[in-house]
Coordinates of C-alpha atoms and ligand atoms in Angstrom, one line a residue:
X16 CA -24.2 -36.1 2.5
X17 CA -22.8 -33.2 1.3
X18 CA -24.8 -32.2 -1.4
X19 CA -22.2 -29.9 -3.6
X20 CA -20.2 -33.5 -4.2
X21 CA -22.8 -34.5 -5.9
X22 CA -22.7 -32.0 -8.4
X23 CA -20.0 -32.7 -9.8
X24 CA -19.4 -33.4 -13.7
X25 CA -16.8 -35.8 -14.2
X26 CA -15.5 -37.1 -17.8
X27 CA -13.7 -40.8 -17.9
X28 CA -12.0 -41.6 -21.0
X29 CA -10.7 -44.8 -21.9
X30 CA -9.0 -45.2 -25.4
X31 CA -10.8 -48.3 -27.2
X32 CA -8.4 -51.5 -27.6
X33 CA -5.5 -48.8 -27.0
X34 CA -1.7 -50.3 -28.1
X35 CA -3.6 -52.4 -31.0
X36 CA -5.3 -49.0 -32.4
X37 CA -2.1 -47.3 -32.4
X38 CA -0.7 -50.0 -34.0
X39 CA -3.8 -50.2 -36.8
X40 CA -3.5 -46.5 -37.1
X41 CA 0.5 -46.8 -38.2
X42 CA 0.3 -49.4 -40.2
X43 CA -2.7 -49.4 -42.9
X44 CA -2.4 -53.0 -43.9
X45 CA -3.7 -53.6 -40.2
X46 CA -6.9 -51.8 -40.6
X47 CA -10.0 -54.2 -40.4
X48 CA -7.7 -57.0 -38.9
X49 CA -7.5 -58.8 -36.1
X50 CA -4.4 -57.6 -34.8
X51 CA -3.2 -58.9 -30.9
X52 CA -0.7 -56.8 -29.4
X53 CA 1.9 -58.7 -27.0
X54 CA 4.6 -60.9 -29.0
X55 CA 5.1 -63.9 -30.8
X56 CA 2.6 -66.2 -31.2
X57 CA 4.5 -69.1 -30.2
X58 CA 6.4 -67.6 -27.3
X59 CA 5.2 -68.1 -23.6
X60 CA 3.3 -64.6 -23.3
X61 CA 0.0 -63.4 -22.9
X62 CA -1.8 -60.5 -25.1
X63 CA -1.7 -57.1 -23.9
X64 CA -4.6 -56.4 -25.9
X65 CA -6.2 -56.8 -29.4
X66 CA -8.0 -55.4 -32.0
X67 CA -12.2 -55.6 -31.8
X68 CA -11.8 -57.7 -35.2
X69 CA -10.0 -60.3 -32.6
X70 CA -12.2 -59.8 -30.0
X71 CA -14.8 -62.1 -32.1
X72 CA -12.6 -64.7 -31.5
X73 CA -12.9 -64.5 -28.0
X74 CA -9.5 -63.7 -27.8
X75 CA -8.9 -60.9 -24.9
X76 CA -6.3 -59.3 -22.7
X77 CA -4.0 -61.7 -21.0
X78 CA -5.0 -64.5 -23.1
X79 CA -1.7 -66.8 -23.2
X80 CA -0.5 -66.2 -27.1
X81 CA -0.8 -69.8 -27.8
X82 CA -4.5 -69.8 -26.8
X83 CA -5.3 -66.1 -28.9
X84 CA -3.3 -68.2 -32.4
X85 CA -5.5 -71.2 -31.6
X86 CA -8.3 -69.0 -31.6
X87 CA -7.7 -67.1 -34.6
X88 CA -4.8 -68.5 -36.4
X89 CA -4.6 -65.6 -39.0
X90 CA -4.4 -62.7 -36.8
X91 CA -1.2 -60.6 -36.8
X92 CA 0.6 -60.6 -33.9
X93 CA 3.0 -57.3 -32.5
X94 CA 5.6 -57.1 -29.9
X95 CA 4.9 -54.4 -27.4
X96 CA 6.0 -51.0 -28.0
X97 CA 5.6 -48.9 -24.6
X98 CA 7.4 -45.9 -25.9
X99 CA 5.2 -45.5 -28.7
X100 CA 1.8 -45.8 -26.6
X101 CA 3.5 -43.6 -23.6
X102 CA 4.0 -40.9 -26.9
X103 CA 0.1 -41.0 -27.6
X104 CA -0.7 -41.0 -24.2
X105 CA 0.9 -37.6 -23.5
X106 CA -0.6 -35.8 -26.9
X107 CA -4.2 -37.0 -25.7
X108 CA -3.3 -35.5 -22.2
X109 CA -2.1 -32.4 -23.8
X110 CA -5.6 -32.4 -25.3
X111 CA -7.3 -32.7 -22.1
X112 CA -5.5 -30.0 -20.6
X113 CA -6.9 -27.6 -22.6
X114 CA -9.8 -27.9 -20.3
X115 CA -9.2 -28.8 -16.8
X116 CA -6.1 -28.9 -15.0
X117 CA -8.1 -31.6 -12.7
X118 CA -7.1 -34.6 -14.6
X119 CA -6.2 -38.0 -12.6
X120 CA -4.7 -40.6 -15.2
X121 CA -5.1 -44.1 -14.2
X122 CA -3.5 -45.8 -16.7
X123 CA -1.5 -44.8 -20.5
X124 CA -5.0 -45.2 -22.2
X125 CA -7.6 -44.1 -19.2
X126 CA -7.9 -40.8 -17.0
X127 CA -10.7 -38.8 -15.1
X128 CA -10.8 -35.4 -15.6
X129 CA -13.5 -33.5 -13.3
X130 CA -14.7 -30.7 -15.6
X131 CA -17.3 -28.8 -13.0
X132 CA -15.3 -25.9 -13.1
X133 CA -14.8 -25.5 -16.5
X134 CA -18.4 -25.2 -17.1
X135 CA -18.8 -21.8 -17.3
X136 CA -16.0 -21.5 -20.0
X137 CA -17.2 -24.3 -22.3
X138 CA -20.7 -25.1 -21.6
X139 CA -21.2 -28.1 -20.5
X140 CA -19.5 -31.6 -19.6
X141 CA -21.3 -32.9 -22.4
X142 CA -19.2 -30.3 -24.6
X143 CA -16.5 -31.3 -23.4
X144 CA -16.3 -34.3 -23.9
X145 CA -17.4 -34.3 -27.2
X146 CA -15.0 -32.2 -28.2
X147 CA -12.1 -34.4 -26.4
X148 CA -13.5 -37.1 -28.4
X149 CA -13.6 -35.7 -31.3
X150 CA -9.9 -33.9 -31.1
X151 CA -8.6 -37.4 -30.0
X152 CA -10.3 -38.9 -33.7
X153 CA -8.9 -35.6 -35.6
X154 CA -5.8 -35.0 -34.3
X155 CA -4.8 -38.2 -33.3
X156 CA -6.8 -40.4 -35.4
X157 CA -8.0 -43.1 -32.6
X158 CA -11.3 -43.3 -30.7
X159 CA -11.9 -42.9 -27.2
X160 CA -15.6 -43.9 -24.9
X161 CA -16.2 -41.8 -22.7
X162 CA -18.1 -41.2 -19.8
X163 CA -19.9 -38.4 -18.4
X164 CA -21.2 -38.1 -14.7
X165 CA -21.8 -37.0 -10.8
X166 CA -19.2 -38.7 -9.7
X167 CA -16.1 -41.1 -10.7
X168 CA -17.7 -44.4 -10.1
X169 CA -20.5 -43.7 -12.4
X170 CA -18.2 -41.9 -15.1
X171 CA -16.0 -45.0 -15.6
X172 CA -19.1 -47.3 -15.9
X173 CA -20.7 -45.5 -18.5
X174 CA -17.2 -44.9 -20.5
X175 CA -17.6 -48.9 -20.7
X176 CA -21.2 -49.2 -21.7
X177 CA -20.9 -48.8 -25.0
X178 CA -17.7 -49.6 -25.8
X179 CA -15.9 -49.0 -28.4
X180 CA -16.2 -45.1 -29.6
X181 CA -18.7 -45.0 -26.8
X182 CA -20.5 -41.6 -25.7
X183 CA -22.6 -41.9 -22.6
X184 CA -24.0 -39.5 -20.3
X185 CA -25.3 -40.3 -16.7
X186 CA -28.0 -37.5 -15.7
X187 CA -28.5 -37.7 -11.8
X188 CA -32.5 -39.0 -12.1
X189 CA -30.9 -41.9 -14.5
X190 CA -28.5 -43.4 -11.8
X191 CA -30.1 -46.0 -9.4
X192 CA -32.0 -47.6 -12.8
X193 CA -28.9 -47.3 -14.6
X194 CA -27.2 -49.1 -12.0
X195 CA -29.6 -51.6 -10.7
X196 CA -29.3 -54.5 -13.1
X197 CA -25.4 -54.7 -13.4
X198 CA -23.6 -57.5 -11.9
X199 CA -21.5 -56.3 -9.0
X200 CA -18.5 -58.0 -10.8
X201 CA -18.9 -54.1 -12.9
X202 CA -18.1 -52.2 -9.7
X203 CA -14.9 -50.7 -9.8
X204 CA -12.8 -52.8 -7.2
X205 CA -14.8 -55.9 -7.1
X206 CA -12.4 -58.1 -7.8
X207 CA -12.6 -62.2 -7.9
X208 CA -12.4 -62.3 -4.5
X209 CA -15.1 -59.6 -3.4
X210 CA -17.6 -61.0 -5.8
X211 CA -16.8 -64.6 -4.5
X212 CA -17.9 -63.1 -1.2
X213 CA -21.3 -61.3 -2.6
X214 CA -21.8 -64.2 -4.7
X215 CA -22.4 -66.4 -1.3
X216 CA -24.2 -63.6 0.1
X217 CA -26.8 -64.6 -2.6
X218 CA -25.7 -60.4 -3.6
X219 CA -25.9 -61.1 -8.1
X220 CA -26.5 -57.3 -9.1
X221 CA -26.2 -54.3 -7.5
X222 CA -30.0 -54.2 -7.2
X223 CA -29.3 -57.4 -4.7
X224 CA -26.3 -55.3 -2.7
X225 CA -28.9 -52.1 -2.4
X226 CA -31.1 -54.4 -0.2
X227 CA -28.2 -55.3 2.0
X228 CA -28.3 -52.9 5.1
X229 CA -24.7 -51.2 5.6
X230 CA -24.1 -53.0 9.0
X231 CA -24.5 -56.2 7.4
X232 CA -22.3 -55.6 4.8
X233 CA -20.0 -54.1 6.6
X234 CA -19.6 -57.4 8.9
X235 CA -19.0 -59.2 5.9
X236 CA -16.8 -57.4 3.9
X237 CA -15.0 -54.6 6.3
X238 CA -14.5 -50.8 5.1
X239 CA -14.9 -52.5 1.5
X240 CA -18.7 -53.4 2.6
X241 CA -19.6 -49.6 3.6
X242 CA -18.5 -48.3 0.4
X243 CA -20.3 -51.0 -1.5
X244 CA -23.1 -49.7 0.2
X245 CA -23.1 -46.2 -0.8
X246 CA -21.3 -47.4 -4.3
X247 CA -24.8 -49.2 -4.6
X248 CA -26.8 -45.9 -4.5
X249 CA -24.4 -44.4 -7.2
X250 CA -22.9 -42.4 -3.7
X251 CA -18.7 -41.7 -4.6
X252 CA -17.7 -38.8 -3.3
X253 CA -13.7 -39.6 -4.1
X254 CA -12.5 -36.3 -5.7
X255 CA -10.2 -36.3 -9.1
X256 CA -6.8 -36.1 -7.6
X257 CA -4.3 -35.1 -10.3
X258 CA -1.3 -35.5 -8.1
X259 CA -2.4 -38.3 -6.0
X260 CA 0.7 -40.4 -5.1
X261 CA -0.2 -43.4 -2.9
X262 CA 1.4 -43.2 0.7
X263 CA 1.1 -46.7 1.2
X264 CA -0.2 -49.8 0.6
X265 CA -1.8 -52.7 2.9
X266 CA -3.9 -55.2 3.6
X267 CA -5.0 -57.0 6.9
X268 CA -7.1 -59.5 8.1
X269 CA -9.5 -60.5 10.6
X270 CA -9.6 -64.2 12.0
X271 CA -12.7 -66.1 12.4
X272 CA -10.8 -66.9 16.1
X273 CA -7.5 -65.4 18.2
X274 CA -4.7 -66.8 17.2
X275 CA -1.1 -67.2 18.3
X276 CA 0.5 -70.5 16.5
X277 CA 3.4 -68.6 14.7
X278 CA 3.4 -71.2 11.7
X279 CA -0.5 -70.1 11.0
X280 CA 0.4 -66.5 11.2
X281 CA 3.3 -67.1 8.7
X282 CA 0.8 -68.6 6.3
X283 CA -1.4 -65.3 6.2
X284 CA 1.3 -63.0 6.2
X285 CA 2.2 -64.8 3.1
X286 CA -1.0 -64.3 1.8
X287 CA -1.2 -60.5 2.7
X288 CA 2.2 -60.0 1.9
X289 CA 1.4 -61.1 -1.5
X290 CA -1.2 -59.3 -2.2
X291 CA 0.6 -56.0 -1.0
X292 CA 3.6 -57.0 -3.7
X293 CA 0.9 -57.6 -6.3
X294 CA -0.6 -54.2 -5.8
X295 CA 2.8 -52.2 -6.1
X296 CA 3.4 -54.1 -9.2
X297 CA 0.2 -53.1 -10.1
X298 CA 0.7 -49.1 -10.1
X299 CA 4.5 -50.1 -10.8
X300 CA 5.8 -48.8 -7.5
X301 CA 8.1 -50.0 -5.2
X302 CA 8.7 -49.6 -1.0
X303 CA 11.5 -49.2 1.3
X304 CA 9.5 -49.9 4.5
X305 CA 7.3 -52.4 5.6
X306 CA 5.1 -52.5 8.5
X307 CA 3.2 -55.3 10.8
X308 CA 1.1 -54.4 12.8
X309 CA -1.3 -57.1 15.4
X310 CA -4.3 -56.7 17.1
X311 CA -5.1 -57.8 20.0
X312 CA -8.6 -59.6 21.4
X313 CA -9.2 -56.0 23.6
X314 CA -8.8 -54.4 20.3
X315 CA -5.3 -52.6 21.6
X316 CA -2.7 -52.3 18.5
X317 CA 1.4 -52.6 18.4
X318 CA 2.3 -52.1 14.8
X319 CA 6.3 -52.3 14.2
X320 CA 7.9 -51.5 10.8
X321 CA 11.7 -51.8 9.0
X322 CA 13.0 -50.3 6.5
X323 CA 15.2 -52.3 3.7
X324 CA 18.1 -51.8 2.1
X325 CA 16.6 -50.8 -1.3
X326 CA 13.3 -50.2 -2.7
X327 CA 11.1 -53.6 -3.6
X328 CA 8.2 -55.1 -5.2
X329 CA 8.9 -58.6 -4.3
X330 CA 6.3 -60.9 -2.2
X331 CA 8.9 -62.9 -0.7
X332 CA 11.3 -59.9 0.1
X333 CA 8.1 -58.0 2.2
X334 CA 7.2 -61.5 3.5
X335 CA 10.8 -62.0 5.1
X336 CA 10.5 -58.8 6.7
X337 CA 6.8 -59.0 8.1
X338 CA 8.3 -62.4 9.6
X339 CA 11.1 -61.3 11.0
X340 CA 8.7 -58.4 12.6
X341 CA 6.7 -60.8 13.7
X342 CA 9.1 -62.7 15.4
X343 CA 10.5 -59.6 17.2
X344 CA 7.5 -59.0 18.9
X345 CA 7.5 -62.1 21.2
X346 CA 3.7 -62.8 21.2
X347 CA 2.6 -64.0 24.8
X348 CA -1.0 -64.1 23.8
X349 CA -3.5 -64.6 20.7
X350 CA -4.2 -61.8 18.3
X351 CA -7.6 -61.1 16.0
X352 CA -5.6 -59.3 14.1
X353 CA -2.8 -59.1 11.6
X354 CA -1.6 -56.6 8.8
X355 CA 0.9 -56.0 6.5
X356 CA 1.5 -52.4 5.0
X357 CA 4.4 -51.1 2.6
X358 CA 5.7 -47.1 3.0
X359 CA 8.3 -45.2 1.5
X360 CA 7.7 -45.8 -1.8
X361 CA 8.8 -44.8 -5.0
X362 CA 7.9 -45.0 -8.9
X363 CA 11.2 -44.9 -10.3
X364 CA 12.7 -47.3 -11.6
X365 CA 15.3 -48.4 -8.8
X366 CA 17.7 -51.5 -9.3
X367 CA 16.3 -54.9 -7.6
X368 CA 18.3 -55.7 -4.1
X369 CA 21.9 -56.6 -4.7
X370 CA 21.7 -58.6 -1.9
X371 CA 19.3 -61.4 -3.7
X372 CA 21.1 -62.6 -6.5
X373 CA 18.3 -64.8 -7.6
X374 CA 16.1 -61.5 -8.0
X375 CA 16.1 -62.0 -11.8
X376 CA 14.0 -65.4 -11.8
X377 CA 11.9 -64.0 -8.6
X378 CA 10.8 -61.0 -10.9
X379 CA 10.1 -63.0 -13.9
X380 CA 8.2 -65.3 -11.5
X381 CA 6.1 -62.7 -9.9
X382 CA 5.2 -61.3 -13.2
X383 CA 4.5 -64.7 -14.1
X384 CA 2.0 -65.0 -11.5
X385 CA 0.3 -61.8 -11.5
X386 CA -0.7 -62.6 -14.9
X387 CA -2.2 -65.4 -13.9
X388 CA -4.2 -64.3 -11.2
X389 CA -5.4 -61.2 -13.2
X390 CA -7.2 -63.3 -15.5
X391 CA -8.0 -66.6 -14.1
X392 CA -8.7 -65.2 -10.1
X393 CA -7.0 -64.3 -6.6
X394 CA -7.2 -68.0 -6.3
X395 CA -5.7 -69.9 -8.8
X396 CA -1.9 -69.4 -7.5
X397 CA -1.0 -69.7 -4.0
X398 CA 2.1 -70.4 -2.7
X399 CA 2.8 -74.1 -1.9
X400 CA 2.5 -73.6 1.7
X401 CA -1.0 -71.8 1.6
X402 CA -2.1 -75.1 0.0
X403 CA -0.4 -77.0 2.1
X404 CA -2.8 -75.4 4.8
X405 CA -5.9 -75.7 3.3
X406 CA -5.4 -79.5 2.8
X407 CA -4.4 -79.1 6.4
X408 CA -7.5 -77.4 7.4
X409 CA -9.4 -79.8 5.6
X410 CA -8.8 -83.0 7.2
Ligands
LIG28 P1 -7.7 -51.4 -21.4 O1 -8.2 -50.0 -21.5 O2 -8.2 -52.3 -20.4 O3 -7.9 -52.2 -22.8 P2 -7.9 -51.6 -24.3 O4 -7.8 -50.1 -24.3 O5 -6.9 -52.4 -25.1 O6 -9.4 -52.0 -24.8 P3 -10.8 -51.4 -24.4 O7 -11.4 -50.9 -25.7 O8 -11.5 -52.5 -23.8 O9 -10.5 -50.3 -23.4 O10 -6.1 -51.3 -21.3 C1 -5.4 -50.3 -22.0 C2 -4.1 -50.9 -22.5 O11 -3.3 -51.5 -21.4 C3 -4.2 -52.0 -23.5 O12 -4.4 -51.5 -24.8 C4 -3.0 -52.8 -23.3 C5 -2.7 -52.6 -21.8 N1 -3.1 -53.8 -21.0 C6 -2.1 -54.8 -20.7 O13 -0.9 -54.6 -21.1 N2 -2.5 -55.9 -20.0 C7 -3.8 -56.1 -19.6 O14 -4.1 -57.1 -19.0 C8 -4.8 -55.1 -19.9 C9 -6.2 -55.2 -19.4 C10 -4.3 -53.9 -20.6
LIG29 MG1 -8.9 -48.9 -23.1

């Protein structure tokens, strides 16, 4: 490993309970209250956020608003105002310019900055940061936690660790005891799904996942297993990229055996091709080109992509074309192997299709479902015909 990465000082700030401070801060008669951010109380949506003083209630983000009045039937509830947090967001950027250049946001309320350069100027990370957080409560009159480490990974866990108005500092002897009792639910990127996985694996805490050799997890859990490995050891060595604009986005899988029955391969290129949607939405992008690519049993590759009339974030628009891919390629034999990637992409905000006039509904739908999955699990939507196979599967 290279050692220099190590050394590294990187800052993580995350704005505590972000829209429903801004919204305390401008409105006095909020303070103290539990305020949830997201609508009206009897419409269909979920809570962007809410206020700590809700939190007690159990009420949390993308909570249906039904469920957050049932749980706390005097809180105030706001519509969203994105223009107004997008306006804070930018002043506490301008703040953490005046330190590093290096700063990779990751949300309106949430960005890395990697300080090790500015040392010399200002002393030292733990400097900085104080001062950010205390400019931020000043100037700004909200409160950031922050997080101060080697490396990003550790950085965004200890901005959490203390949440709200939190100030923690990861020195390099503190890490592995630091990270051993966790669950591995904490590790950034575990999703549902991964920790499903561990879970089986008997792998609770990251203390479990450091006794799991890196060939082992590997098998398990692909590329994701290695880095879990090294993720395990407090090992990150993913720099702060201020300009980092995603290429492209995929996911493939691996089958348990060869495969060549076209209506089975539909059924996981649904599955992938959702999950690619779901990930533009996610870092609201959207792609012009989409690519399938198959493996073959003697490991050779044919990947084949087209390119759509306009830009899209639509499961069902980068399913049709990973089909119609598929289809083109005439399989003779079985494949191990089968991926679906998006290129081309773009963060603007581009029109939907013209040529799906139903796109309104699908949008709404997707949304619909996203939110669902984000807080109740990969697993608890799936597309008719994915169910439709399992039951088939399990007869
Ligand atoms: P978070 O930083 O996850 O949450 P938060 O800032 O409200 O609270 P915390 O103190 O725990 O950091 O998200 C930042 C903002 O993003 C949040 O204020 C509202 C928005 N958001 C959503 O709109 N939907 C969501 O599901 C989540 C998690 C956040
Ligand atoms: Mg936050």
């Amino acid at each position: 490993m290279d050692n220099s990465l190590q050394q590294r000082q990187i800052i993580h700030i995350d704005m505590d309970a972000f829209y429903a401070s801004v919204e305390q801060r401008d409105n006095p008669d909020l303070k103290g209250k539990p305020v949830v951010v997201g609508g009206k109380p009897h419409s269909r949506g979920v809570a962007s956020t809410c206020s700590y003083e809700a939190r007690k209630y159990g009420i949390r983000s993308a909570m249906p608003l039904a469920e957050a009045r049932r749980r706390c039937p005097h809180a105030i509830f706001l519509p969203v105002d994105i223009p107004k947090y997008s306006q804070v967001s930018q002043q506490i950027h301008r703040i953490f310019e005046d330190y590093t250049p290096l700063i990779e946001p990751i949300s309106l309320d949430e960005a890395f900055l990697d300080v090790t350069a500015s040392l010399r100027l200002f002393g030292s990370a733990r400097m900085i940061a104080l001062e950010i957080k205390n400019r931020i409560k000043k100037e700004l009159a909200l409160t950031a936690s922050v997080g101060i480490a080697p490396n990003k990974f550790l950085a965004k866990l200890a901005s959490d660790i203390q949440k709200p108005d939190g100030f923690v500092v990861i020195k390099e002897e503190e890490i592995q005891a630091f990270l051993d009792p966790l669950p591995v639910e904490r590790i950034w990127g575990v999703g549902p799904k991964t920790a499903e996985q561990l879970h089986q694996l008997n792998i609770k805490t990251i203390k479990d996942l450091k006794n799991m050799d890196e060939f082992s997890l590997q098998t398990h859990l692909g590329a994701a297993g290695s880095q879990l490995f090294y993720l395990a050891r407090g090992i990150d060595n993913r720099p702060v990229e201020p300009d980092r604009e995603i290429k492209s986005i995929g996911r493939e899988t691996t089958f348990p055996e060869d495969l060549l029955e076209q209506e089975v391969l539909q059924t996981f290129l649904l599955d992938l091709s959702a999950d690619v949607g779901r990930k533009l939405r996610k870092r609201s992008l959207k792609a012009k080109t989409v690519t399938l690519k198959v493996r073959f049993p003697d490991f050779s590759t044919v990947s084949r992509s087209k390119t759509l009339e306009s830009h899209t974030d639509l499961d069902k628009v980068i399913f049709s074309k990973a089909c119609l891919l598929l289809d083109e390629l005439r399989l003779k034999r079985p494949i191990r192997l089968i991926g679906v990637s998006v290129h081309n992409l773009t963060s603007e905000e581009t029109q939907h299709s013209l040529f799906e006039p139903d796109d309104g509904d699908k949008i709404k739908l997707t949304k619909t479902i996203d939110t669902i999955k984000e807080r109740f699990g990969e697993n608890s939507i799936t597309f008719a015909r994915l169910i439709k196979k399992e039951l088939k599967d399990k007869k």
